[in-house]
CSV table of C-alpha atoms and ligand atoms in Angstrom, one decimal:
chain,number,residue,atom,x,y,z
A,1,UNK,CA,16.5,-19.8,24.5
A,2,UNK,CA,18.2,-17.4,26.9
A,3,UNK,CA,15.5,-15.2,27.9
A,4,UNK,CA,17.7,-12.8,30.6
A,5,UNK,CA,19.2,-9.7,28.7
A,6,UNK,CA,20.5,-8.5,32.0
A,7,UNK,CA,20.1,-8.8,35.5
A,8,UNK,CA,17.3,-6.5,35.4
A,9,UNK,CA,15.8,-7.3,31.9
A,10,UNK,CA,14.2,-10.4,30.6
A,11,UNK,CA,12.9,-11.0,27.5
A,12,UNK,CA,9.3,-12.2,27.6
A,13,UNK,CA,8.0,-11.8,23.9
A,14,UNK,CA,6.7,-14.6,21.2
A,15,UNK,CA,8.7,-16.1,18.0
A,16,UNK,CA,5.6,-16.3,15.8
A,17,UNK,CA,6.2,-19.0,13.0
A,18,UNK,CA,2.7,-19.6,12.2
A,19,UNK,CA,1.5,-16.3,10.2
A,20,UNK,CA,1.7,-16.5,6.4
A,21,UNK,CA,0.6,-12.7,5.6
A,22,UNK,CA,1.8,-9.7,8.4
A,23,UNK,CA,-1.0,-6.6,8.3
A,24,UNK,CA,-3.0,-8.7,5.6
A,25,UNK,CA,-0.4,-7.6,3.4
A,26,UNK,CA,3.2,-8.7,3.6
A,27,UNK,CA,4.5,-12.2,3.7
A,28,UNK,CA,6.6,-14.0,6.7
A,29,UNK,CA,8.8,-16.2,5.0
A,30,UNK,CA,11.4,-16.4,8.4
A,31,UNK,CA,8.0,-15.5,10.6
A,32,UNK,CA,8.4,-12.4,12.9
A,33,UNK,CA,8.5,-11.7,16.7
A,34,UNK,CA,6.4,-9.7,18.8
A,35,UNK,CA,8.8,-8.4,21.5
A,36,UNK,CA,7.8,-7.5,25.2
A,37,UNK,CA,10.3,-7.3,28.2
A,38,UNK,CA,10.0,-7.4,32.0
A,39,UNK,CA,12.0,-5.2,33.9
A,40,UNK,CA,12.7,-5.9,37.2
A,41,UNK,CA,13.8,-3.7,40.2
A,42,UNK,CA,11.6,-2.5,43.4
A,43,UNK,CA,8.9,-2.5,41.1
A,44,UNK,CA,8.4,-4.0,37.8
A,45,UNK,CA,7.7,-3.2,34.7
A,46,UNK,CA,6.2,-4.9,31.7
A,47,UNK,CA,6.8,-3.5,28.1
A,48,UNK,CA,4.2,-3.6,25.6
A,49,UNK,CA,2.4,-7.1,24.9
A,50,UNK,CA,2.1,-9.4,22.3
A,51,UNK,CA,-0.3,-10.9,18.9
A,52,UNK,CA,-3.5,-12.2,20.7
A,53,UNK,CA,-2.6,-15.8,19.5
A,54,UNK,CA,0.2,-16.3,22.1
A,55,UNK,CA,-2.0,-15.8,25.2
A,56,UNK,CA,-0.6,-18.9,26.9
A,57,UNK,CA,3.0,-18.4,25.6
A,58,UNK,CA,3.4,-15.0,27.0
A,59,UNK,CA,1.6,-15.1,30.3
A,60,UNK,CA,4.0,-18.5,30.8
A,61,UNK,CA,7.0,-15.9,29.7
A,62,UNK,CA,6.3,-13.4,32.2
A,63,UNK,CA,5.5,-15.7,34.7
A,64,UNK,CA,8.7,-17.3,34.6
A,65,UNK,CA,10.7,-13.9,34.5
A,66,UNK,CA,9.1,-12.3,37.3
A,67,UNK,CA,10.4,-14.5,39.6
A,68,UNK,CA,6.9,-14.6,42.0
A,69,UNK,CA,7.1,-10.7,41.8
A,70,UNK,CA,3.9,-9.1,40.8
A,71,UNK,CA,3.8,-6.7,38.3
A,72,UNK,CA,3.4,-3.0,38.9
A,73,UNK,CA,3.2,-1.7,35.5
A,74,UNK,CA,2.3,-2.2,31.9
A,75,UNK,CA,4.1,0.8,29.7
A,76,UNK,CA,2.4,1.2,26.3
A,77,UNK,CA,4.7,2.6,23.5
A,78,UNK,CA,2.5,1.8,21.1
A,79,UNK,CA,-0.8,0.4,20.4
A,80,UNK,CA,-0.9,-1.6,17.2
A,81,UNK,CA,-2.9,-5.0,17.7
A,82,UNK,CA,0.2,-6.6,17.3
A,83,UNK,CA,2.0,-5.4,20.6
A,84,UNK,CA,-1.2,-4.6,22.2
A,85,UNK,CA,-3.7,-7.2,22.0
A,86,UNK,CA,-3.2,-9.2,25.2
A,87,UNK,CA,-3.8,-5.9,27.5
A,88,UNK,CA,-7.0,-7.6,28.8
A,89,UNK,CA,-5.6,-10.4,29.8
A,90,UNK,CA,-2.7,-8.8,31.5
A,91,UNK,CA,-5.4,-6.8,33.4
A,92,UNK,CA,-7.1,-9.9,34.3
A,93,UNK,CA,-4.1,-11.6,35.5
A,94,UNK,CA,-2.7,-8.2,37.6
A,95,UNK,CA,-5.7,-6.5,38.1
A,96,UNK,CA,-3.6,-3.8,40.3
A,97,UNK,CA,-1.1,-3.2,37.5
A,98,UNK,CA,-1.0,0.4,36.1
A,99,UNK,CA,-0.7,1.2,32.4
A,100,UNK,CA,1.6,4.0,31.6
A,101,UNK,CA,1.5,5.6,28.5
A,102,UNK,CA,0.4,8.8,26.7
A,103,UNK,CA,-2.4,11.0,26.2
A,104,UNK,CA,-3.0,9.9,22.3
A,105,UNK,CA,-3.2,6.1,23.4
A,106,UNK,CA,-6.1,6.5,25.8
A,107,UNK,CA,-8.9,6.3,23.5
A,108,UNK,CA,-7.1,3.7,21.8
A,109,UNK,CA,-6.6,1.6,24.9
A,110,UNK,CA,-10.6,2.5,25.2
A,111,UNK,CA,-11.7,2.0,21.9
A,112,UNK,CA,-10.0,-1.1,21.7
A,113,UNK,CA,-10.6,-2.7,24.8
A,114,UNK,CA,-12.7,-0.8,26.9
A,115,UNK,CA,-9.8,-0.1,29.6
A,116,UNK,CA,-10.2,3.3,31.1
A,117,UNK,CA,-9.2,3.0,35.0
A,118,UNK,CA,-5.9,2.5,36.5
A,119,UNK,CA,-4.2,4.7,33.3
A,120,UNK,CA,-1.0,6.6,34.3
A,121,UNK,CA,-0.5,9.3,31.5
A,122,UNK,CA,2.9,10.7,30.9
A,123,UNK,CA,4.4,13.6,29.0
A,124,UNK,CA,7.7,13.8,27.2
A,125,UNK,CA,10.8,13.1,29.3
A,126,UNK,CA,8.6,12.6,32.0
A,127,UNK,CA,10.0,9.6,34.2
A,128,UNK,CA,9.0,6.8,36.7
A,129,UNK,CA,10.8,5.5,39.1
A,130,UNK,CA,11.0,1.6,39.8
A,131,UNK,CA,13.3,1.8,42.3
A,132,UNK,CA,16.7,1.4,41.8
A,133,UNK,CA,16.4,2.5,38.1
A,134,UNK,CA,14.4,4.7,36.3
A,135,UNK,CA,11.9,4.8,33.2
A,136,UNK,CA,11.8,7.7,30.8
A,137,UNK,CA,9.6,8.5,28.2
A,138,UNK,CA,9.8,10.5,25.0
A,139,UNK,CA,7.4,10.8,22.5
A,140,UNK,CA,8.0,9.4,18.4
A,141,UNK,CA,4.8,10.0,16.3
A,142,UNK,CA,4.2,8.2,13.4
A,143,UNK,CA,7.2,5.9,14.0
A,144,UNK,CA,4.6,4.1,13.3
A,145,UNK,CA,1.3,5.6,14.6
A,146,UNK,CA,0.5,8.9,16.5
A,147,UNK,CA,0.6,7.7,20.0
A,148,UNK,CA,4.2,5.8,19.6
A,149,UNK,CA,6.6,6.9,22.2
A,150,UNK,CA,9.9,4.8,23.4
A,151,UNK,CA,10.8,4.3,26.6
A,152,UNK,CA,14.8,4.9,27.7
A,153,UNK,CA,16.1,2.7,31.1
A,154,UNK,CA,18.6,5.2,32.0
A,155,UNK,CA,20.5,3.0,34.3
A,156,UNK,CA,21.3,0.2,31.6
A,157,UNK,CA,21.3,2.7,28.5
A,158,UNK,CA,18.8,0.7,27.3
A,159,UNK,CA,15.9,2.0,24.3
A,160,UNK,CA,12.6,0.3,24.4
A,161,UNK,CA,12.0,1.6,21.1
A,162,UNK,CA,9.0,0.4,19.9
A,163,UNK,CA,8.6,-0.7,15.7
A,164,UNK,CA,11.6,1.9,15.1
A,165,UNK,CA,14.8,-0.6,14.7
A,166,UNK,CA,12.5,-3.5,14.0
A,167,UNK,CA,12.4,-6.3,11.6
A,168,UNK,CA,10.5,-9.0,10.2
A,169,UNK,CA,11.8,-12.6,11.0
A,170,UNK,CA,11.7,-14.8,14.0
A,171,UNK,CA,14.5,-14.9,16.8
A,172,UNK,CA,15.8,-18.5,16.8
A,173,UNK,CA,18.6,-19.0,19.1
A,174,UNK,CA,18.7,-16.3,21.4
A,175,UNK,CA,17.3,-13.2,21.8
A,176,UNK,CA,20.5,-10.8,21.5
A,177,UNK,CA,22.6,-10.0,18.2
A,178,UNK,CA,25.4,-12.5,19.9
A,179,UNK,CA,23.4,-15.2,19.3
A,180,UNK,CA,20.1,-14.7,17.7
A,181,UNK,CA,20.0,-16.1,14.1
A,182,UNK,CA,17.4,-15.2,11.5
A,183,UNK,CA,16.4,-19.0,11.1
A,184,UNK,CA,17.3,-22.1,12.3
A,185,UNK,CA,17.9,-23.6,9.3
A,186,UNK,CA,19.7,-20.7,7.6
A,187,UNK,CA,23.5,-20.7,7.8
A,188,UNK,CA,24.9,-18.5,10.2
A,189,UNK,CA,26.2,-15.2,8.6
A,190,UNK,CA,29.1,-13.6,9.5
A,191,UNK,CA,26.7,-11.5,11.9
A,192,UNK,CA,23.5,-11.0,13.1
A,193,UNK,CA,22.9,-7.5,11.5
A,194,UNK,CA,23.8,-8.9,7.8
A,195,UNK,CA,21.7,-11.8,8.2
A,196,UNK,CA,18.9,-9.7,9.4
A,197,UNK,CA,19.2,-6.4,6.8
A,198,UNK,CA,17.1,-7.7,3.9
A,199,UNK,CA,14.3,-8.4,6.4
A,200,UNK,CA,14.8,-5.2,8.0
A,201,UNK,CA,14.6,-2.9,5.2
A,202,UNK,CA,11.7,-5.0,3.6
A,203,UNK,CA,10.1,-4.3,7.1
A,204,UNK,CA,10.4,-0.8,7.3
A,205,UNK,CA,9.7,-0.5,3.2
A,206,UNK,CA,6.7,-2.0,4.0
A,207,UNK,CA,5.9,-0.3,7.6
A,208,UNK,CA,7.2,2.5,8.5
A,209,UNK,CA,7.9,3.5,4.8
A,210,UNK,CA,5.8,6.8,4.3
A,211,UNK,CA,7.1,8.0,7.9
A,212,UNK,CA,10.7,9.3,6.7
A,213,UNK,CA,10.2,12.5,8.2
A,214,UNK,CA,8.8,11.5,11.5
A,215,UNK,CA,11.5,8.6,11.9
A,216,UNK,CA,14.4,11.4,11.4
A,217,UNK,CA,12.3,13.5,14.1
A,218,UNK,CA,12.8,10.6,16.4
A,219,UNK,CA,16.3,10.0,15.6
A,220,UNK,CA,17.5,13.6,16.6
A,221,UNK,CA,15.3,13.9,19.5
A,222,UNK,CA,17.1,10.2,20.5
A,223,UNK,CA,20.6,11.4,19.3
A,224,UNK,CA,21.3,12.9,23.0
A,225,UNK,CA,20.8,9.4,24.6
A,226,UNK,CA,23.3,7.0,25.4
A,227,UNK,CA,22.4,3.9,23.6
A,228,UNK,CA,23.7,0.6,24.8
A,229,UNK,CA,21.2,-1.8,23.9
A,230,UNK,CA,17.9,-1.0,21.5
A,231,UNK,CA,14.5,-3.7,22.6
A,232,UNK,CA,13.0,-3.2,19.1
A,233,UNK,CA,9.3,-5.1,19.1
A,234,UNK,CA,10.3,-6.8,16.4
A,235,UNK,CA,13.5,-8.9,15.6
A,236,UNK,CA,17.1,-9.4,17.6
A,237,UNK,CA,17.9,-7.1,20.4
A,238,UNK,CA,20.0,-4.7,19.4
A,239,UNK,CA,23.8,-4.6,21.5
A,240,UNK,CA,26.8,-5.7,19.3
A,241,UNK,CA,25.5,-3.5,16.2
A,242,UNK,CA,23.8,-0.5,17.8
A,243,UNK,CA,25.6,1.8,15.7
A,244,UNK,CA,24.6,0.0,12.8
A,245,UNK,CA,21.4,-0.8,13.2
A,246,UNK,CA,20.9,3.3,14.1
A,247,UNK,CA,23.0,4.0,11.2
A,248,UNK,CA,20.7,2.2,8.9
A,249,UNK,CA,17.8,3.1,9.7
A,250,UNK,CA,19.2,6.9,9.1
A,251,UNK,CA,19.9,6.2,6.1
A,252,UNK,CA,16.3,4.2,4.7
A,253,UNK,CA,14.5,7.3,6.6
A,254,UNK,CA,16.5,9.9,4.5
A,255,UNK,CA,15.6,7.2,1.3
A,256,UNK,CA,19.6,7.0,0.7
A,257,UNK,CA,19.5,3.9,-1.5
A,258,UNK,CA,23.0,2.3,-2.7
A,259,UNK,CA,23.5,2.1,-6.2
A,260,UNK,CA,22.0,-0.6,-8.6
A,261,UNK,CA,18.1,-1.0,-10.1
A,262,UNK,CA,14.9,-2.4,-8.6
A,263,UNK,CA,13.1,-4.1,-11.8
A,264,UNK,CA,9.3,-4.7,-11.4
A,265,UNK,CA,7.3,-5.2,-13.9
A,266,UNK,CA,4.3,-6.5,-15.5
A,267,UNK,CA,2.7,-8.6,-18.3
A,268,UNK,CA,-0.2,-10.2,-19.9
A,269,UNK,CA,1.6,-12.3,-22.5
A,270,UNK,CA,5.2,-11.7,-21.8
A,271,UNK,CA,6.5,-9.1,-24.1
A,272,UNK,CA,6.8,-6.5,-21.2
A,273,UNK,CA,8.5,-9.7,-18.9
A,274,UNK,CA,11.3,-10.0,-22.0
A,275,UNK,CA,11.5,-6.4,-22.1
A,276,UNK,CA,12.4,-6.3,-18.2
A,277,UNK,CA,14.5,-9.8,-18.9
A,278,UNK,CA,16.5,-8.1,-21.1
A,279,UNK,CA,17.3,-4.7,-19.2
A,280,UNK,CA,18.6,-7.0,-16.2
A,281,UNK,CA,20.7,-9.5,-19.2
A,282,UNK,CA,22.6,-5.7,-19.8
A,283,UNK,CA,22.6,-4.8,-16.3
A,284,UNK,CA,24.4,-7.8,-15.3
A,285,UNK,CA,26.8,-7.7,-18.4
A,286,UNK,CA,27.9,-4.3,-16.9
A,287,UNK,CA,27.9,-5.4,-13.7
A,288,UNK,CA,25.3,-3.5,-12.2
A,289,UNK,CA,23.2,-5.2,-9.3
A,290,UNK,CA,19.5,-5.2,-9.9
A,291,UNK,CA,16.6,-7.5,-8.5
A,292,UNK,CA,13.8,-8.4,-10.9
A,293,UNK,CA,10.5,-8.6,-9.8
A,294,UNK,CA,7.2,-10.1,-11.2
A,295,UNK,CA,4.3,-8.2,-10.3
A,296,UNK,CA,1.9,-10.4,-11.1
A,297,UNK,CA,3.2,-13.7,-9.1
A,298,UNK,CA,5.2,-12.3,-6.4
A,299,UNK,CA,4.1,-10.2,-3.4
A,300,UNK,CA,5.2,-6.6,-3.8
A,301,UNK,CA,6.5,-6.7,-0.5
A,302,UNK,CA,9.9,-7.9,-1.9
A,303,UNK,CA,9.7,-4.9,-4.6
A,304,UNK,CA,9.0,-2.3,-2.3
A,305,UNK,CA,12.6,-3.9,-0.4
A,306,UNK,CA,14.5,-3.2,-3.6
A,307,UNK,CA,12.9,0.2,-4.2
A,308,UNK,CA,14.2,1.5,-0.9
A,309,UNK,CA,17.7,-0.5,-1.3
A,310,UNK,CA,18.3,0.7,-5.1
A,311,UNK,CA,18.7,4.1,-6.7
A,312,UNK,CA,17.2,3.3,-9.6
A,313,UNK,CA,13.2,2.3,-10.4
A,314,UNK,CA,12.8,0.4,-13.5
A,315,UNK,CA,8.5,-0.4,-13.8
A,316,UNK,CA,7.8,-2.5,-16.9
A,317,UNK,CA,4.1,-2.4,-17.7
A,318,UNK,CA,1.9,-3.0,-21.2
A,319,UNK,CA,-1.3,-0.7,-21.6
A,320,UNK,CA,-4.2,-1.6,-20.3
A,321,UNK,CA,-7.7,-0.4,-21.2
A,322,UNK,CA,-5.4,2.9,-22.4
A,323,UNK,CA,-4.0,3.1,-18.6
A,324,UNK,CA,-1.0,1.5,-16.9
A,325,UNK,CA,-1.6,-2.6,-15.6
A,326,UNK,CA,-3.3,-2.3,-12.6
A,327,UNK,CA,-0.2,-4.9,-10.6
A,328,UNK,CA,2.5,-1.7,-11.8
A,329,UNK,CA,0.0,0.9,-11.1
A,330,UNK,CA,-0.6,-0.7,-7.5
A,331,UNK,CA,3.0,-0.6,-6.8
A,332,UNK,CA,3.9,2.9,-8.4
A,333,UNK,CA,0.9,4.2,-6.7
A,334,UNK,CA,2.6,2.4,-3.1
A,335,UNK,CA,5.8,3.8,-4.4
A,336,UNK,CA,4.7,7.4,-4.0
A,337,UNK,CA,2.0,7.0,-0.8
A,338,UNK,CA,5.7,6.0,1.2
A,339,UNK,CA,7.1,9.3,-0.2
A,340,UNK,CA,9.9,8.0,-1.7
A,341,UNK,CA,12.3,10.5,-3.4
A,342,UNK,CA,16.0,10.6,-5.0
A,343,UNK,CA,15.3,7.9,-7.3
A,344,UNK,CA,16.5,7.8,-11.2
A,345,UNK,CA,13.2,5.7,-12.9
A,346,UNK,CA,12.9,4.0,-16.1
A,347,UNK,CA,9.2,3.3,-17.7
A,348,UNK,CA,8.8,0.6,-20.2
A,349,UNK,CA,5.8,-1.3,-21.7
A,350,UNK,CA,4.3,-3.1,-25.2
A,351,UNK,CA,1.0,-1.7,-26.4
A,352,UNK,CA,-1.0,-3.4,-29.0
A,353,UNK,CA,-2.5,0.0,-30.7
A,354,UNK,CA,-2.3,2.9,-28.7
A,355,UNK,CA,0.4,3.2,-25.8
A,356,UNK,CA,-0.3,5.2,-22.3
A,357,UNK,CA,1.6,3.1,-19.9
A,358,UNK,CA,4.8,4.4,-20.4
A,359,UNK,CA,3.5,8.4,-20.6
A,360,UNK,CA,1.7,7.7,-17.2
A,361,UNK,CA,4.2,6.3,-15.2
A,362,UNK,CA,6.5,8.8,-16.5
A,363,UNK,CA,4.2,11.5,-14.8
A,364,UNK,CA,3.3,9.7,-12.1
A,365,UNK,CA,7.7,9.9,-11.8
A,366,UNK,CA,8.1,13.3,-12.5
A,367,UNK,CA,5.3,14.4,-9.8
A,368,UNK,CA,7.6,12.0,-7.4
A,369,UNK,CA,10.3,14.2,-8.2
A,370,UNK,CA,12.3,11.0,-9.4
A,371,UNK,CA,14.9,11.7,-12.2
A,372,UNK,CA,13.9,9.7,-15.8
A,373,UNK,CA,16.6,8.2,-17.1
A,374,UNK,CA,15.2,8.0,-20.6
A,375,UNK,CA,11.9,9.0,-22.3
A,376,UNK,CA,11.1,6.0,-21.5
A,377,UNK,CA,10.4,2.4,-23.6
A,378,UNK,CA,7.2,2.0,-25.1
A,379,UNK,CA,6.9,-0.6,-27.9
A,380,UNK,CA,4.2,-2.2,-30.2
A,381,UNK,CA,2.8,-5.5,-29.6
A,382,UNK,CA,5.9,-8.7,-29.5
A,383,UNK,CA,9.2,-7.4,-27.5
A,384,UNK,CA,12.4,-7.9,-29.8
A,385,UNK,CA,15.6,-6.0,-29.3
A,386,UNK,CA,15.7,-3.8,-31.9
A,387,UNK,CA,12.2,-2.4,-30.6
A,388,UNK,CA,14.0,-1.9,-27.4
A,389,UNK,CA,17.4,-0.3,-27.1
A,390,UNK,CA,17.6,-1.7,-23.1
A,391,UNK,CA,21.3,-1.6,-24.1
A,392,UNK,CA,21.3,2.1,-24.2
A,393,UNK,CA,19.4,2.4,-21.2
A,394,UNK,CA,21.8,0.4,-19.7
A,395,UNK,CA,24.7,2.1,-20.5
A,396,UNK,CA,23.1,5.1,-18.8
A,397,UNK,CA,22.4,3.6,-15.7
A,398,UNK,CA,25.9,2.2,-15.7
A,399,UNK,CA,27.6,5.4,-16.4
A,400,UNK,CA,28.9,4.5,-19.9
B,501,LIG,FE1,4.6,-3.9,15.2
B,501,LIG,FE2,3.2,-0.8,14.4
B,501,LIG,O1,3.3,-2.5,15.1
């Protein structure tokens, strides 16, 4: 792969195919990168690190794109273990290099790895000069942690922007959205930002989720910039769709969702699973788009995608020990931690002598601020049709 993003820039970062389950939590079905770049002018420059794992990989990477230069300093825009981990080996192969970063990330960098010397601490739009070019830094809390700033190469227009415009799934190809392709075996799309949009908003559902607020901070404060190329840590770099990849991420941080439903649900003995089988059989007969999820089987990673993509929040769940089912509780309960507003929600659910799903989730909605579509679905024991009217609920949602 093409490593060189410009004369100055090289990208020295890790395609990790290996990982099964990101944070513990979310799976990598097309893997996921961990992006660091060398900048090279008088001085250089290394930008963040990489996952622990890829200690070889990455000290090979930046050996190779420093060209015999040493390495002057290591900017830290963020301290998650995954862009941070292989700080002490960096220090141990350039023990004269310099880590710049902010006041928030010191004890990190400390608690961490016991690094305290040789720490160059910079303020907002403070800069540092490598010579022919020039670093500047502005702070982004919470996009995704509370030491997170990006860094802005003013000469190339180039962001360094940290987990904001990042994605899950591996670079195959090439680095850049001219050629970078979300997985080798995957037909190419017609671009790079298509192919890589369901990843993208699954990672920042998943992520950077709960930060809408802080994200739109960052986008403002970044709105003065001129933004030719966006080095993400995760996924493609950014140069051909710029605009849309800004654009986008605009949009998930204000929760602007296009129109259709996110169905998750779930069941003991499948008479909540026909319920939610049959709202998507009338969805689709009115041609309204909807995903259907399984709560039990399936990771909710892919739900919390769809709840951020769709307007509408259908959760299917029977009663359990008089409460909702502890899979759809876990993922209304995720639904509200990430904040997530403007939504239109549906409850649904069999009981077998006393129902409470449906009532709860409905309150857990209305405390969200989400608009119910309906009272909601809650039916005795076996799912048939005529205990629920999906087809009227249906209608609704369509606009009948
Ligand atoms: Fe990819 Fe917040 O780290």
């Amino acid at each position: 792969m093409n490593r060189r993003i410009s004369d100055r820039i090289s990208y020295v970062g890790v395609n990790d195919h290996h990982k099964v389950i990101f944070e513990g939590l979310w799976p990598l079905p097309f893997g996921v990168t961990y992006n660091s770049y060398l900048v090279r002018d008088e001085k250089t420059a290394l930008i963040d690190t990489a996952e622990a794992d890829f200690s070889r990989e990455y000290l090979e990477n930046i050996r190779e794109a420093a060209e015999g230069r040493k390495i002057d300093y290591l900017i830290v825009n963020h301290m998650e273990p995954d862009h941070s981990s292989l700080m002490k080996e960096i220090r141990e192969h350039y023990p004269d290099i310099t880590i710049v970063t902010n006041a928030k990330a010191v004890p990190m960098i400390s608690g961490y790895y016991g690094i305290t010397d040789n720490i160059k601490v910079v303020k907002e739009g403070e800069s540092l000069s490598l010579g022919s070019s020039e670093l500047v830094f502005y702070m982004a809390p919470m996009v995704h942690w509370p030491e997170t700033m990006v860094t802005y190469l003013k000469e190339e227009q180039t962001l360094f922007s940290g987990d904001a415009f990042g994605t899950f799934g591996a670079v195959d190809n090439g680095i850049t959205d001219s050629d970078a392709r979300l997985c080798g075996w995957l037909d190419a799309s017609e671009n790079c930002f298509a192919e890589f949009k369901d990843e993208m908003t699954r990672y920042y559902s998943n992520i950077v989720g709960k930060y809408g607020q802080t994200v739109q901070a960052a986008l403002k404060k970044l709105s003065g910039l001129d933004i030719r190329r966006i080095c993400s840590t995760h996924g493609p770099v950014w140069e051909q769709h710029v605009k849309d990849v800004v654009s986008y991420y605009d949009r998930l941080s204000r929760y602007e969702a296009e129109k259709g439903v996110c169905i998750a649900y779930a069941s003991m003995y499948g008479n909540t699973a026909a319920a939610a089988k049959a709202l998507a059989a009338e969805l689709a007969g009115r041609g309204v788009k909807y995903s259907l999820h399984n709560l039990c089987t399936e990771n909710v990673s892919y739900a919390y995608r769809d709840a951020f993509k769709y307007d509408t929040i259908a959760i299917g769940s029977p009663t359990y020990n008089n409460d909702i089912f502890p899979p759809a509780y876990s993922f209304m309960y995720g639904l509200c931690a990430r904040l997530v507003k403007n939504r239109k929600f549906l409850a649904f659910g069999s009981f077998t002598w006393a129902g409470a799903s449906v009532r709860l989730l409905n309150e857990m909605a209305q405390k969200q601020g989400f608009e119910l579509i309906s009272e909601g679905i809650s039916f005795p024991q076996g799912y048939s049709q005529e205990k629920c009217d999906m087809a009227s609920v249906a209608d609704i949602i369509a606009g009948k």
